[in-house]
Coordinates of C-alpha atoms and ligand atoms in Angstrom, one line a residue:
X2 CA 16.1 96.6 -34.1
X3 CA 19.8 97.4 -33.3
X4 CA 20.1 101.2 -33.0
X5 CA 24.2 100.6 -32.9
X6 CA 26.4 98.2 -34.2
X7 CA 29.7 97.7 -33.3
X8 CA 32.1 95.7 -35.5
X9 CA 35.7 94.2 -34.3
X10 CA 36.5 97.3 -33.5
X11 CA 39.6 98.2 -32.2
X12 CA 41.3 101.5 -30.7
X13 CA 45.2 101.8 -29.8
X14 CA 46.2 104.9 -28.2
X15 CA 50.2 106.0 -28.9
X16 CA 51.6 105.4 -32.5
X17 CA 55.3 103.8 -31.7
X18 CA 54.8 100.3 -30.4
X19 CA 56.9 100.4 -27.5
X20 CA 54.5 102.5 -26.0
X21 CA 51.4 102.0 -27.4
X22 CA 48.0 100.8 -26.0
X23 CA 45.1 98.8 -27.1
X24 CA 42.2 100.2 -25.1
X25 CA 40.3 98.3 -27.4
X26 CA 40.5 94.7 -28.5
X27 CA 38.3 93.9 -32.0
X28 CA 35.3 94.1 -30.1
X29 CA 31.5 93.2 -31.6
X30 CA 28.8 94.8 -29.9
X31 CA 25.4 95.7 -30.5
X32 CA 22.6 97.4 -28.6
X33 CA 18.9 97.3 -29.3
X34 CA 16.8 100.3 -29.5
X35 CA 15.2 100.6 -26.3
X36 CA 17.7 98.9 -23.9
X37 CA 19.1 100.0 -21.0
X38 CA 22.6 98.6 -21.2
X39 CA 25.3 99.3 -18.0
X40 CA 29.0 98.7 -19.0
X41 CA 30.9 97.7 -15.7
X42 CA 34.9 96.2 -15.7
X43 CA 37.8 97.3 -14.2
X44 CA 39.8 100.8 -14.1
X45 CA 41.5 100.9 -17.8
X46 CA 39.6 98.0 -19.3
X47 CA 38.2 100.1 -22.1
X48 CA 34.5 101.1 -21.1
X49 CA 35.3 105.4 -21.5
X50 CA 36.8 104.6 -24.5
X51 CA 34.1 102.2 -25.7
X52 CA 31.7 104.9 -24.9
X53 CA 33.6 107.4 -27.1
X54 CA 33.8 105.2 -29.8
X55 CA 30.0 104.8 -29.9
X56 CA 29.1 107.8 -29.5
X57 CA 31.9 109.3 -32.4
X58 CA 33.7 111.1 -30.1
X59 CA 36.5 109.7 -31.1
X60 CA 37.4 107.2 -34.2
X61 CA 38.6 103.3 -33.5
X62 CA 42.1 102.5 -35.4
X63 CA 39.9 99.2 -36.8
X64 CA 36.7 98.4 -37.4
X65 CA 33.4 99.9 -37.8
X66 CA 30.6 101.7 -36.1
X67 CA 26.9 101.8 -37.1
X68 CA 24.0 104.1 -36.2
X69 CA 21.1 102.0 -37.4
X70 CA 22.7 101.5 -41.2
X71 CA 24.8 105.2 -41.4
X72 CA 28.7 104.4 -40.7
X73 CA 30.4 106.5 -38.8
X74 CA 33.0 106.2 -41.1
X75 CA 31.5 107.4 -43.6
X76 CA 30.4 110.9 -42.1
X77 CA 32.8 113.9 -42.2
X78 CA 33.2 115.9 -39.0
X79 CA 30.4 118.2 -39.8
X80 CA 27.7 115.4 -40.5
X81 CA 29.2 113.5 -37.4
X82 CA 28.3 116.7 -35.2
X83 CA 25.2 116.9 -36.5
X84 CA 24.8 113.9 -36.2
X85 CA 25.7 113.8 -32.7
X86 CA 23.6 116.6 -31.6
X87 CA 20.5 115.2 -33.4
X88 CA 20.0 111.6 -31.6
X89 CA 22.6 111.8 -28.7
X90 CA 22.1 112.7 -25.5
X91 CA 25.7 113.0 -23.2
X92 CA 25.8 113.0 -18.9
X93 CA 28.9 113.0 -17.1
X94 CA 30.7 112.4 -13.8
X95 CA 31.1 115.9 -13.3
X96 CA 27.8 117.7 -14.7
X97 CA 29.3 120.2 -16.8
X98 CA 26.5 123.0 -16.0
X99 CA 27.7 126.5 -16.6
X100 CA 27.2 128.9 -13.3
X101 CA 26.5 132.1 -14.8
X102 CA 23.0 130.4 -16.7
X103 CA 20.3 129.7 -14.6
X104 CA 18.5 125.9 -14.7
X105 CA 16.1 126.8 -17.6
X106 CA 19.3 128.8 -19.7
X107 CA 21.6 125.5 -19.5
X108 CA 18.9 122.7 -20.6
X109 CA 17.8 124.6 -23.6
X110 CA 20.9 125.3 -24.9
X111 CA 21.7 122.3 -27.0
X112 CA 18.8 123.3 -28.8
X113 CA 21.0 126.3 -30.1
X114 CA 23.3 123.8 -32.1
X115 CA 20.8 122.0 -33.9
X116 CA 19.7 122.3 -37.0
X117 CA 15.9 122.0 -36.0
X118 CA 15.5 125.1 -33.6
X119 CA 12.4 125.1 -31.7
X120 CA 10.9 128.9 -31.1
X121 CA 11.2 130.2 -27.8
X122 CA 7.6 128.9 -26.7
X123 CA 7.9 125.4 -27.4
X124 CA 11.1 124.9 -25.9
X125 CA 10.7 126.2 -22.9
X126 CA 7.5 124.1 -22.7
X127 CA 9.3 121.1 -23.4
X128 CA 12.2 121.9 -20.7
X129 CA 9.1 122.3 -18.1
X130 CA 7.7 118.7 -19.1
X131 CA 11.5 117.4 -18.6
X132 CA 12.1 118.8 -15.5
X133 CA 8.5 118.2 -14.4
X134 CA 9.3 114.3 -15.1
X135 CA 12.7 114.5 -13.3
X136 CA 10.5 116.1 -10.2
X137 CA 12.7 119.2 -10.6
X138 CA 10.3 121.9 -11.9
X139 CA 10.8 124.2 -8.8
X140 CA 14.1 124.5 -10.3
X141 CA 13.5 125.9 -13.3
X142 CA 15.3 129.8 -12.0
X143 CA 18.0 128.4 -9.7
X144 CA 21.6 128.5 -10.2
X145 CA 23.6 125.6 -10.5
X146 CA 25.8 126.7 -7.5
X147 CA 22.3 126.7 -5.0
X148 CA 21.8 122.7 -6.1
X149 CA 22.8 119.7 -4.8
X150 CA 24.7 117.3 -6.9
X151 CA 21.8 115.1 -7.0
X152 CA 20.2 118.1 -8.2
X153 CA 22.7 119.2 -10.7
X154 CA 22.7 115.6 -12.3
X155 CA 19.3 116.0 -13.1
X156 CA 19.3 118.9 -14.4
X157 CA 22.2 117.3 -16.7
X158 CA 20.4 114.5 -17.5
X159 CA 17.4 117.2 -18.2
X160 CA 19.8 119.2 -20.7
X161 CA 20.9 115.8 -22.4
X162 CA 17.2 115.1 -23.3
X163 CA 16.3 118.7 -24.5
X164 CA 16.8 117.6 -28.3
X165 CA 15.2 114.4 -28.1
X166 CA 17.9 112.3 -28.1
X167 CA 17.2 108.2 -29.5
X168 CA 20.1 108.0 -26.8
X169 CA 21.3 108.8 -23.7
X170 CA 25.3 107.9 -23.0
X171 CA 26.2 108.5 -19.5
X172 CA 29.8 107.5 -18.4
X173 CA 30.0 107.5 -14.5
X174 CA 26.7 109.3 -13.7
X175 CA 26.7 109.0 -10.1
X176 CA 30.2 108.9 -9.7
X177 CA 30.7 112.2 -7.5
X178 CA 27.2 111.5 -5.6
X179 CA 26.2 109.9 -2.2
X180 CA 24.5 106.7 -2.6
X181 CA 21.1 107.8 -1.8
X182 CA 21.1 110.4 -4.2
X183 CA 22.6 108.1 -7.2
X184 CA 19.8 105.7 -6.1
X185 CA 17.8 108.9 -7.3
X186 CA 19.7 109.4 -10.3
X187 CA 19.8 105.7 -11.3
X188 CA 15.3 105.4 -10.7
X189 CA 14.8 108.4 -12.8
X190 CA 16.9 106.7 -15.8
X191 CA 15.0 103.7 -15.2
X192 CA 12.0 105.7 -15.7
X193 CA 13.0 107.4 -19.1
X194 CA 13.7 104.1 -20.2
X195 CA 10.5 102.2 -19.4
X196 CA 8.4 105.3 -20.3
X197 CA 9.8 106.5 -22.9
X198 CA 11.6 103.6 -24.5
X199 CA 14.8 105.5 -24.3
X200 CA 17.7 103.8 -25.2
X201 CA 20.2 104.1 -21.7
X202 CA 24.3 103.4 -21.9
X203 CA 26.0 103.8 -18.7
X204 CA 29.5 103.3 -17.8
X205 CA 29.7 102.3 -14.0
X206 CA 31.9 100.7 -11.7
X207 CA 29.0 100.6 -9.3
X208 CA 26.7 97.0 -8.8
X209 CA 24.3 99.0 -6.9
X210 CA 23.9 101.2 -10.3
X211 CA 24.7 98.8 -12.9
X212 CA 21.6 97.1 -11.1
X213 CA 18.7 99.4 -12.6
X214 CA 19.8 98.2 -16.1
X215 CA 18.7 95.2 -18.0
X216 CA 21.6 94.1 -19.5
X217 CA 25.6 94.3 -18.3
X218 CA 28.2 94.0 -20.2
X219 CA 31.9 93.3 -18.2
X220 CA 34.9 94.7 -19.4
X221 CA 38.4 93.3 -19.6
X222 CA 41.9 94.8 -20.9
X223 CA 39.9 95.7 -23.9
X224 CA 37.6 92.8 -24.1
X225 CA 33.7 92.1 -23.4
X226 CA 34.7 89.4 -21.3
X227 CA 30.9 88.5 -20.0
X228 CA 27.6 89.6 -21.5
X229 CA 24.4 89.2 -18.7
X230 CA 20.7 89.8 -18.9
X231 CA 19.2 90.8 -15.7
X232 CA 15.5 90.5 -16.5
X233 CA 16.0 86.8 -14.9
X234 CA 16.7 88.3 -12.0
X235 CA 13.2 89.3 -10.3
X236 CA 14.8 91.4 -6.7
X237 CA 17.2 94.6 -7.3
X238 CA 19.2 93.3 -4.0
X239 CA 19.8 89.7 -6.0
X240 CA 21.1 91.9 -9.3
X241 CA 23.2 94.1 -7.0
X242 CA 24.8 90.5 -5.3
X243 CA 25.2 88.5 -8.7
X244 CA 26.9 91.7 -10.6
X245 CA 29.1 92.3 -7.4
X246 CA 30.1 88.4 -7.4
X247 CA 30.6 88.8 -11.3
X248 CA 32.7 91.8 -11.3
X249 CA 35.1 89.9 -8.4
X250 CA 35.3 87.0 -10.3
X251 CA 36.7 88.8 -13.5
X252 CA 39.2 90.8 -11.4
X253 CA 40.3 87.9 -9.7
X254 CA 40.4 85.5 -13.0
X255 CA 42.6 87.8 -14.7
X256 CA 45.0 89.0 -12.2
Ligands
ADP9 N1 43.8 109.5 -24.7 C1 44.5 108.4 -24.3 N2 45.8 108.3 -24.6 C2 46.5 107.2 -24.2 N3 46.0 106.2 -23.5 C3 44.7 106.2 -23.2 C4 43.9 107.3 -23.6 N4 42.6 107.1 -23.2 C5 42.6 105.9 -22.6 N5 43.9 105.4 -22.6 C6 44.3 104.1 -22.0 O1 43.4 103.1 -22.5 C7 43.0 102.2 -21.5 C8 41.5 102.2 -21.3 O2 41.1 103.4 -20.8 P1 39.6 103.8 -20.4 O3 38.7 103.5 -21.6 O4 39.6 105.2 -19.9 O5 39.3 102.8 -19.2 P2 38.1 102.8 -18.2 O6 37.1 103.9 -18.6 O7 37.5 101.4 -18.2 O8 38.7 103.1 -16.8 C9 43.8 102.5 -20.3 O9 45.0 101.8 -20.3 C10 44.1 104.0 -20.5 O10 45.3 104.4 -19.9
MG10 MG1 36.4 105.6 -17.6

């Protein structure tokens, strides 16, 4: 089943068309529920704003989005939040935790703007089962400003699940961490994804990220220029090669 549909859509940024830009290029896209989809390309090919577009962030100029069968368009801004903060889940470059709240505070909060508030009890129960399958329990009273950034991603990634998201976006995820630690990052997505059937959209410029996913989409000046399965691919070292030798060849084809 597709969980999100994408249909020719199109985004231009700037209204007069001397300096106007089309981020996006009438793209189709779809992603099934319980994918783990990486979106790699070049700087300013479109994959932030694709991101935004599917997750209603922001509105294409053409064409139409689907969650399951509701269209976006169709939603006012109210139903979109709600919509939003019922079955997505957000992580960013820069995690976004606020200093004064200790680990616990931040990754329950999103249960504040929903609709369905758990009591007290069961949420905090369910933040100890996140961050117990992140391997961050011991974290539970810390402040953001004792963690590492590995840390601090986790606990991110931990306050993007809170609500029980159907989906987890992530645009850059390990873009301000060491490699070792975005290894880190990257295994315990892979893991919500295979346990929990998740359904994982990354943005990365990174092979050695875009590897832990099974499917990659390139990006072009606003295309999809190349669509790959990795699943063939049995060895994370030979995903990491082929993706790195694909994302070459589409920078050097279109230069
Ligand atoms: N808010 C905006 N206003 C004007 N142009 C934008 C805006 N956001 C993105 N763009 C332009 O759209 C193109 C795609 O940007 P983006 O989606 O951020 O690329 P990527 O994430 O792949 O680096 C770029 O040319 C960028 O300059
Ligand atoms: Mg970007």
């Amino acid at each position: 089943m597709n969980i999100l549909t994408g249909k020719s859509i199109t985004k231009k940024f700037g209204n007069n068309e001397k300096n106007s830009v089309y981020a996006l290029k009438s793209i189709d896209v779809t992603f099934e529920k319980g994918s783990f989809t990486a979106i790699m390309g070049t700087s300013g090919s479109g994959k932030s704003t694709l991101l935004n577009m599917i997750s209603g962030l922001d509105t294409p100029t053409k064409g139409s989005l689907f969650f399951k069968d509701i269209n976006l368009k169709e939603l006012d801004d109210d139903e979109l939040t709600s919509l939003r903060n019922k079955y997505y889940g957000f992580v960013f470059q820069f995690f976004h935790l606020i200093p004064v709240m200790n680990v616990m505070d931040n990754i329950t909060l999103p249960n504040y703007f929903t609709q369905e508030k758990r009591n007290e009890h069961s949420l905090k129960k369910r933040a100890r089962s996140i961050l117990n399958d992140l391997g961050i329990e011991q974290l539970a009273t810390s402040f953001p400003s004792e963690l590492s950034g590995g840390q601090q991603q986790r606990v991110a990634i931990a306050r993007a699940l809170i609500n029980q998201p159907e989906i987890l976006l992530a645009d850059e995820p390990t873009g301000s961490l060491d490699s070792n630690t975005s290894i880190l990052v990257m295994e315990q997505l892979q893991r919500l994804n295979s346990e929990h059937k998740q359904t994982i959209i990354t943005v990365t410029h990174d092979a050695k990220v875009a590897a832990y996913a099974d499917r990659v989409l390139m990006m072009h000046d606003g295309y999809i220029v190349e669509e790959q399965t990795l699943s063939k691919l049995d060895h994370y070292e030979n995903k990491v090669m082929y993706l790195s030798q694909l994302l070459n060849s589409i920078g050097r084809k279109n230069k």
